[in-house]
Amino acid sequence: MSPGIDQSAEQFERATYSKITWRLMPYLFLCYILAYVDRVNVGFAKLQMQQDLRMSDSVFGVGAGIFFVGYFFFEVPCNIIMQKVGARKWLGPIMIVWGVVSTCTMLVKDATGFYAVRFLLGIVESGFFPGVILYLTFWFTGKHRAKMVAAFMSAVPLSGVIASPISGWILERTSGAGHLAAWQWLFLMEGIPSLFAGAVALYFLTDNPTKAAWLTAPEKELVLARLREEEALKHTGGKGGHRLMDAFRNPDVWLLCLVYFGFVLGNYGLGFWLPQVIKETLTKDPLTIGWLSVIPWGASAIVMIVVGHHSDKTGERIWHLALAGLLQAVAFSISAIPGIPGIAGFVALTFATIGIMCTISLFWSLPTSLLSGVAAAAGIAWINSVGNLAGFVGPAVVGFIRDATHSMTMALLVLSGASIVSSLTALYVARKRPVEGDATRN
């Protein structure tokens, strides 16, 4: 084939994937921003809700984290169902219901009600994130997926960039309006947008390339051919598609659960408590806390995209992941130094947040290299389920440590140690087998 034809084919492929990216990713990105805001806005609500409901730090930590207990029990069956019914009929209704449940947090009167609504929110939202990760495998090969996942997961820090000042403004300006406390207005105003986004999903999402009326026949065939080629690479050696139980029998899957657990521990151990840390070390003004919270999340959003792009460009995954994890660990350790000035501690936590976001986005290039078919659906969900139990453990441990020591020092050291263990475990898994991206890069 002539060089001109090769170049034309490459241009066609780039244009096709660009078309898919711009059709799907902005909307998925927006949905994840809404999901994450509804998940973690309780960290801002805590600044006033804790006093109104007379909750200790331990009660708040358990309540914030119990979201992930419900998440754990329902995530795998939700992902299997989505593979059968399709993204449009599954993700849309999920978003509508979680918007309702999140809004109902404004009605809680005590610790029991707080626990119940957070647990229910975890159940409802459990099908969204792993569903989207699985959904991306219906469209993108490993060559593109790390960048797509990084773009999708940049919604996490950007949700902080967008929602932090809004949450601070709501807390400062709405107290007493309509006979509601400001924290109640926060849940109401930040829960409603998910209802509208879910309704749009019922009409906007396309389940897979074969159903995409907005792709031409040659574009569909290109995408399907690339996906078939990737599946063939996974089956090299005569093995057929993985079965459901392969996800649970593969020891690498369990090791990846441990890796993800440690990184998520840092994410939610910090995420739910960051506004409180800023309140105790820098300022008590809710709006100023909101604007200061933009800094770590904004820096993370930029760096994670740059690192994800560099990982795709070089085809190297594991050292990007491990070094980001070690940055996270070192930054947590520095922020834990007793007597460290508030500004210096805040800078250290900003670097910790950068490390957290990079590790979590890069991580998902690993599981999809191990499994395919229905086992991929179950494996992705299982890793996310077990890993996200750290979302319960992290806030709860921080709360208990704060109640016991009246300090964040020991809590930050625990988060640092978890990051080190995860980084070393990831290196061990990668040493045993090649990581997707290296094998599929061309």
XYZ file of C-alpha atoms in Angstrom:
442
model
C 0.000 0.000 0.000
C 1.368 3.456 -0.875
C 2.380 6.013 1.736
C -0.437 8.281 0.548
C -3.045 5.618 1.190
C -1.523 4.850 4.608
C -1.697 8.516 5.527
C -5.292 8.759 4.333
C -6.284 5.729 6.420
C -4.621 7.205 9.502
C -6.409 10.509 8.975
C -9.730 8.683 8.600
C -9.121 6.757 11.816
C -8.180 9.897 13.737
C -11.238 11.700 12.411
C -13.515 8.789 13.345
C -12.293 8.555 16.910
C -12.390 12.330 17.242
C -16.027 12.254 16.136
C -16.874 9.584 18.720
C -14.988 11.437 21.432
C -16.809 14.717 20.867
C -20.168 12.938 20.648
C -19.849 10.953 23.886
C -17.245 12.386 26.225
C -18.578 15.901 26.969
C -21.908 14.492 28.128
C -20.379 11.652 30.159
C -18.003 14.196 31.639
C -20.892 16.431 32.714
C -22.757 13.486 34.224
C -19.759 12.449 36.296
C -19.343 15.996 37.598
C -22.944 15.848 38.817
C -22.430 12.384 40.304
C -19.327 13.404 42.178
C -20.853 16.625 43.479
C -23.845 14.678 44.843
C -21.449 12.170 46.399
C -19.044 14.521 48.206
C -20.951 17.775 48.781
C -21.589 16.414 52.256
C -18.019 17.557 53.023
C -19.130 21.183 52.626
C -22.508 20.590 54.255
C -20.589 19.277 57.290
C -19.337 22.790 58.071
C -22.848 23.620 59.339
C -24.842 20.375 59.341
C -22.606 18.714 61.939
C -23.427 21.345 64.541
C -27.146 21.451 63.705
C -27.506 17.662 64.024
C -24.999 17.366 66.895
C -22.815 14.814 65.109
C -19.283 13.889 66.211
C -16.450 13.562 63.698
C -16.783 9.785 63.977
C -20.501 9.879 63.132
C -19.853 12.153 60.172
C -17.007 9.969 58.899
C -19.125 6.808 59.062
C -22.086 8.547 57.449
C -20.001 10.018 54.637
C -18.365 6.658 53.956
C -21.372 4.360 54.353
C -22.276 5.445 50.819
C -19.663 2.941 49.649
C -21.113 0.012 51.564
C -24.272 0.202 49.466
C -22.039 0.787 46.454
C -20.099 -2.403 47.197
C -23.056 -4.792 47.311
C -24.778 -3.659 44.119
C -21.996 -2.610 41.730
C -21.250 -5.979 40.084
C -24.895 -6.917 39.346
C -25.518 -3.367 38.072
C -22.662 -3.628 35.566
C -23.830 -7.021 34.323
C -27.335 -5.642 33.861
C -26.011 -2.649 31.915
C -24.165 -4.955 29.534
C -27.485 -6.664 28.818
C -29.903 -3.711 28.614
C -27.565 -1.025 27.248
C -26.249 2.284 28.546
C -29.190 4.424 27.450
C -31.848 2.488 29.377
C -29.613 1.986 32.400
C -27.523 5.100 33.042
C -30.363 7.577 32.490
C -32.757 6.183 35.126
C -29.862 5.741 37.569
C -29.084 9.451 37.345
C -32.705 10.465 37.876
C -33.033 8.345 41.006
C -29.715 9.401 42.536
C -30.714 13.051 42.035
C -33.863 12.411 44.059
C -32.004 10.556 46.817
C -29.246 13.162 47.057
C -31.820 15.917 47.385
C -33.535 13.988 50.196
C -30.384 14.384 52.322
C -31.810 17.800 53.215
C -34.517 15.999 55.229
C -32.280 14.099 57.669
C -32.758 14.898 61.364
C -30.251 12.633 63.094
C -27.376 10.194 62.610
C -29.694 7.292 61.721
C -31.351 9.245 58.925
C -27.959 10.423 57.697
C -26.674 6.856 57.548
C -29.808 5.623 55.746
C -29.847 8.230 52.982
C -26.093 7.902 52.346
C -26.386 4.110 52.161
C -29.287 4.391 49.703
C -27.387 6.912 47.578
C -24.517 4.432 47.300
C -26.873 1.712 46.085
C -28.420 3.975 43.465
C -25.134 5.390 42.177
C -23.286 2.050 42.149
C -24.091 1.367 38.508
C -22.801 4.630 37.072
C -18.997 4.818 37.239
C -18.202 1.157 36.439
C -20.947 1.298 33.816
C -19.203 4.187 32.058
C -15.791 2.486 32.264
C -17.358 -0.597 30.668
C -19.213 1.582 28.159
C -15.926 3.091 26.957
C -14.664 -0.416 26.098
C -17.576 -0.694 23.620
C -16.092 2.221 21.648
C -12.371 2.647 22.354
C -9.417 0.248 22.276
C -6.625 0.338 24.826
C -4.675 2.657 22.521
C -7.193 5.425 23.216
C -8.756 4.348 26.488
C -6.277 5.765 29.021
C -6.741 9.220 27.529
C -10.540 8.815 27.469
C -10.640 7.608 31.067
C -8.362 10.467 32.133
C -10.631 12.940 30.338
C -13.711 11.381 31.947
C -12.153 11.281 35.400
C -10.971 14.866 35.174
C -14.597 15.483 36.129
C -13.576 14.534 39.689
C -11.207 17.457 40.292
C -13.269 19.761 38.081
C -16.323 18.974 40.181
C -14.305 20.431 43.043
C -13.340 23.443 40.938
C -16.948 24.107 39.986
C -18.852 23.020 43.078
C -16.533 24.284 45.821
C -17.194 28.006 45.335
C -20.863 27.304 44.594
C -21.172 25.282 47.789
C -19.399 28.008 49.740
C -21.731 30.636 48.266
C -24.833 28.569 49.121
C -23.686 28.145 52.717
C -22.968 31.846 53.062
C -26.031 33.291 51.330
C -29.028 30.989 51.820
C -29.200 30.445 55.584
C -32.784 30.815 56.811
C -34.278 31.329 53.340
C -37.591 29.505 53.036
C -37.210 28.304 56.632
C -34.375 25.998 55.559
C -30.801 25.847 56.812
C -28.061 26.660 54.315
C -26.851 23.043 54.255
C -30.375 21.951 53.291
C -30.376 24.387 50.380
C -27.019 22.938 49.339
C -28.438 19.422 48.917
C -31.548 20.732 47.172
C -29.799 22.996 44.683
C -27.001 20.539 43.859
C -29.263 17.481 43.512
C -31.785 18.803 40.998
C -29.406 19.041 37.953
C -28.904 15.247 38.025
C -32.617 14.766 37.364
C -32.428 16.723 34.113
C -29.180 15.070 32.999
C -30.720 11.634 33.513
C -33.731 12.526 31.404
C -31.434 13.691 28.590
C -29.488 10.410 28.727
C -32.626 8.462 27.759
C -32.534 10.156 24.358
C -28.877 11.040 23.864
C -26.754 7.968 24.623
C -26.050 5.294 22.005
C -25.433 1.764 23.298
C -22.646 0.734 20.879
C -21.187 1.536 17.421
C -23.618 -0.725 15.540
C -26.528 1.433 16.786
C -24.864 4.790 16.106
C -26.886 6.504 13.385
C -24.443 9.395 13.620
C -21.573 7.185 12.310
C -21.210 6.262 8.654
C -20.933 2.616 7.634
C -17.132 2.840 7.047
C -16.693 4.520 10.438
C -18.666 1.787 12.173
C -16.655 -0.913 10.460
C -13.354 0.729 11.434
C -14.309 0.924 15.108
C -15.657 -2.632 15.188
C -12.544 -3.936 13.402
C -10.248 -2.290 15.960
C -12.268 -3.771 18.825
C -12.131 -7.245 17.242
C -8.366 -6.935 16.834
C -7.970 -6.072 20.512
C -10.133 -9.015 21.574
C -8.033 -11.305 19.386
C -4.875 -10.137 21.178
C -6.453 -11.030 24.523
C -7.254 -14.534 23.255
C -3.781 -15.231 21.824
C -2.797 -18.754 22.713
C -6.082 -20.401 21.816
C -8.176 -19.221 24.784
C -11.733 -18.203 24.176
C -13.531 -15.311 25.839
C -13.246 -15.087 29.568
C -16.151 -16.378 31.606
C -17.832 -14.565 34.495
C -16.014 -16.508 37.232
C -12.626 -15.783 35.651
C -12.901 -12.297 37.120
C -12.922 -13.736 40.637
C -10.402 -16.562 40.086
C -7.668 -14.360 38.656
C -5.216 -13.403 41.460
C -4.210 -10.268 39.566
C -7.770 -9.003 39.896
C -7.525 -9.290 43.679
C -4.160 -7.534 43.702
C -5.641 -4.733 41.623
C -8.437 -4.480 44.192
C -5.727 -3.814 46.787
C -4.028 -1.241 44.544
C -7.237 0.645 43.934
C -8.237 0.415 47.609
C -5.102 2.253 48.708
C -5.448 5.028 46.168
C -9.161 5.508 46.855
C -8.427 5.602 50.593
C -6.404 8.752 49.963
C -9.030 10.217 47.652
C -11.963 10.053 50.033
C -9.915 10.261 53.205
C -8.905 13.714 51.998
C -11.899 14.666 49.847
C -14.574 14.516 52.545
C -12.361 16.362 55.062
C -10.590 18.998 52.943
C -13.098 21.808 53.686
C -12.781 21.069 57.407
C -8.954 21.111 57.223
C -9.052 24.486 55.464
C -11.492 25.780 58.085
C -9.167 24.742 60.912
C -5.886 25.963 59.387
C -6.616 28.908 57.061
C -10.083 30.497 57.285
C -13.563 29.963 58.724
C -15.409 31.875 56.000
C -17.467 29.389 53.882
C -17.055 31.282 50.607
C -13.283 31.625 51.092
C -13.078 27.913 51.915
C -14.895 27.251 48.647
C -12.471 29.329 46.608
C -9.398 27.863 48.304
C -10.702 24.354 47.575
C -10.531 25.212 43.874
C -6.709 25.274 43.992
C -5.949 21.564 44.637
C -8.783 20.364 42.411
C -7.901 22.759 39.585
C -4.219 21.814 39.643
C -5.182 18.124 39.635
C -7.455 18.539 36.628
C -4.625 20.014 34.564
C -1.881 17.623 35.644
C -3.925 14.424 35.268
C -4.739 15.271 31.647
C -1.077 16.016 30.890
C 0.086 12.806 32.562
C -2.630 10.723 30.849
C -1.622 12.147 27.465
C 2.054 11.451 28.122
C 1.222 7.884 29.161
C -0.691 7.343 25.912
C 2.062 8.958 23.827
C 4.846 6.847 25.321
C 2.770 3.691 25.797
C 4.138 3.418 29.341
C 1.566 2.917 32.110
C 2.952 1.433 35.275
C 5.728 3.898 36.157
C 3.392 6.813 35.538
C 1.002 5.214 38.022
C 3.614 4.248 40.618
C 5.392 7.622 40.628
C 2.079 9.450 41.006
C 1.308 7.179 43.951
C 4.659 7.942 45.568
C 4.083 11.685 45.077
C 0.795 11.249 46.901
C 2.518 9.394 49.762
C 5.318 11.955 50.196
C 2.885 14.884 50.091
C 0.650 13.315 52.747
C 3.707 12.731 54.950
C 4.859 16.338 54.627
C 1.378 17.663 55.421
C 1.384 15.503 58.590
C 4.453 17.206 60.104
C 3.346 18.575 63.501
C 3.250 22.358 63.595
C 3.576 22.794 59.824
C 2.224 26.233 58.801
C -1.275 26.267 57.323
C -0.113 27.490 53.900
C 2.694 24.888 53.695
C 0.290 22.130 54.708
C -2.213 23.309 52.111
C 0.475 23.236 49.390
C 1.412 19.694 50.413
C -2.227 18.594 50.283
C -2.469 20.154 46.818
C 0.362 17.892 45.633
C -1.309 14.947 47.371
C -4.515 15.687 45.460
C -2.562 15.821 42.192
C -1.065 12.403 42.950
C -4.472 10.992 43.871
C -6.160 12.101 40.670
C -3.305 10.872 38.463
C -3.247 7.423 40.075
C -6.997 6.929 39.906
C -7.217 7.928 36.239
C -4.173 5.903 35.164
C -5.250 2.854 37.142
C -8.046 1.843 34.768
C -5.611 1.031 31.977
C -4.680 -2.062 34.046
C -7.881 -4.150 34.590
C -9.040 -4.119 30.972
C -5.788 -5.796 29.935
C -6.635 -8.859 32.028
C -10.199 -9.773 31.074
C -12.730 -9.578 28.256
C -16.425 -10.194 27.633
C -18.737 -10.718 30.601
C -15.721 -11.205 32.865
C -14.582 -7.677 31.987
C -17.953 -6.317 33.084
C -17.762 -8.215 36.368
C -14.027 -7.630 36.891
C -14.191 -3.865 36.407
C -17.159 -3.633 38.737
C -15.585 -5.948 41.322
C -12.299 -4.019 41.439
C -14.199 -0.757 41.716
C -16.481 -2.228 44.395
C -13.696 -3.574 46.615
C -11.514 -0.538 45.995
C -14.321 1.827 46.824
C -14.817 0.217 50.218
C -11.915 2.541 50.985
C -14.467 5.286 50.492
C -16.059 3.986 53.682
C -12.842 3.182 55.511
C -11.064 6.465 54.675
C -13.563 9.013 56.026
C -14.444 6.750 58.978
C -10.800 6.250 59.992
C -10.098 9.971 59.698
C -13.154 10.701 61.849
C -12.206 8.208 64.552
C -8.585 9.409 64.611
C -9.686 13.047 64.884
C -12.025 12.240 67.771
C -9.270 10.284 69.531
C -6.323 12.629 68.909
C -7.947 15.972 67.963
C -5.433 16.106 65.129
C -5.047 15.133 61.459
C -1.421 14.000 61.807
C -1.934 10.257 62.306
C -4.754 10.177 59.747
C -2.509 11.706 57.074
C 0.265 9.191 57.846
C -2.216 6.332 57.395
C -3.169 7.729 53.973
C 0.528 8.033 53.080
C 1.233 4.396 54.000
C -1.711 3.165 51.941
C -0.377 5.029 48.890
C 3.026 3.369 49.238
C 1.517 -0.126 49.486
C -0.645 0.482 46.406
C 2.277 1.766 44.329
C 4.480 -1.220 45.179
C 1.654 -3.704 44.526
C 0.983 -2.139 41.121
C 4.655 -2.552 40.221
C 4.459 -6.226 41.240
C 1.382 -6.886 39.064
C 2.990 -5.163 36.083
C 6.176 -7.187 36.498
C 4.141 -10.375 36.009
C 2.420 -9.365 32.778
C 2.505 -6.561 30.173
C 0.139 -3.683 30.750
C -2.445 -2.717 28.152
C -1.193 0.154 26.064
C 2.241 -1.301 25.623
C 0.747 -4.338 23.870
C -1.831 -2.455 21.854
C 0.125 0.639 20.952
C 1.068 0.952 17.281
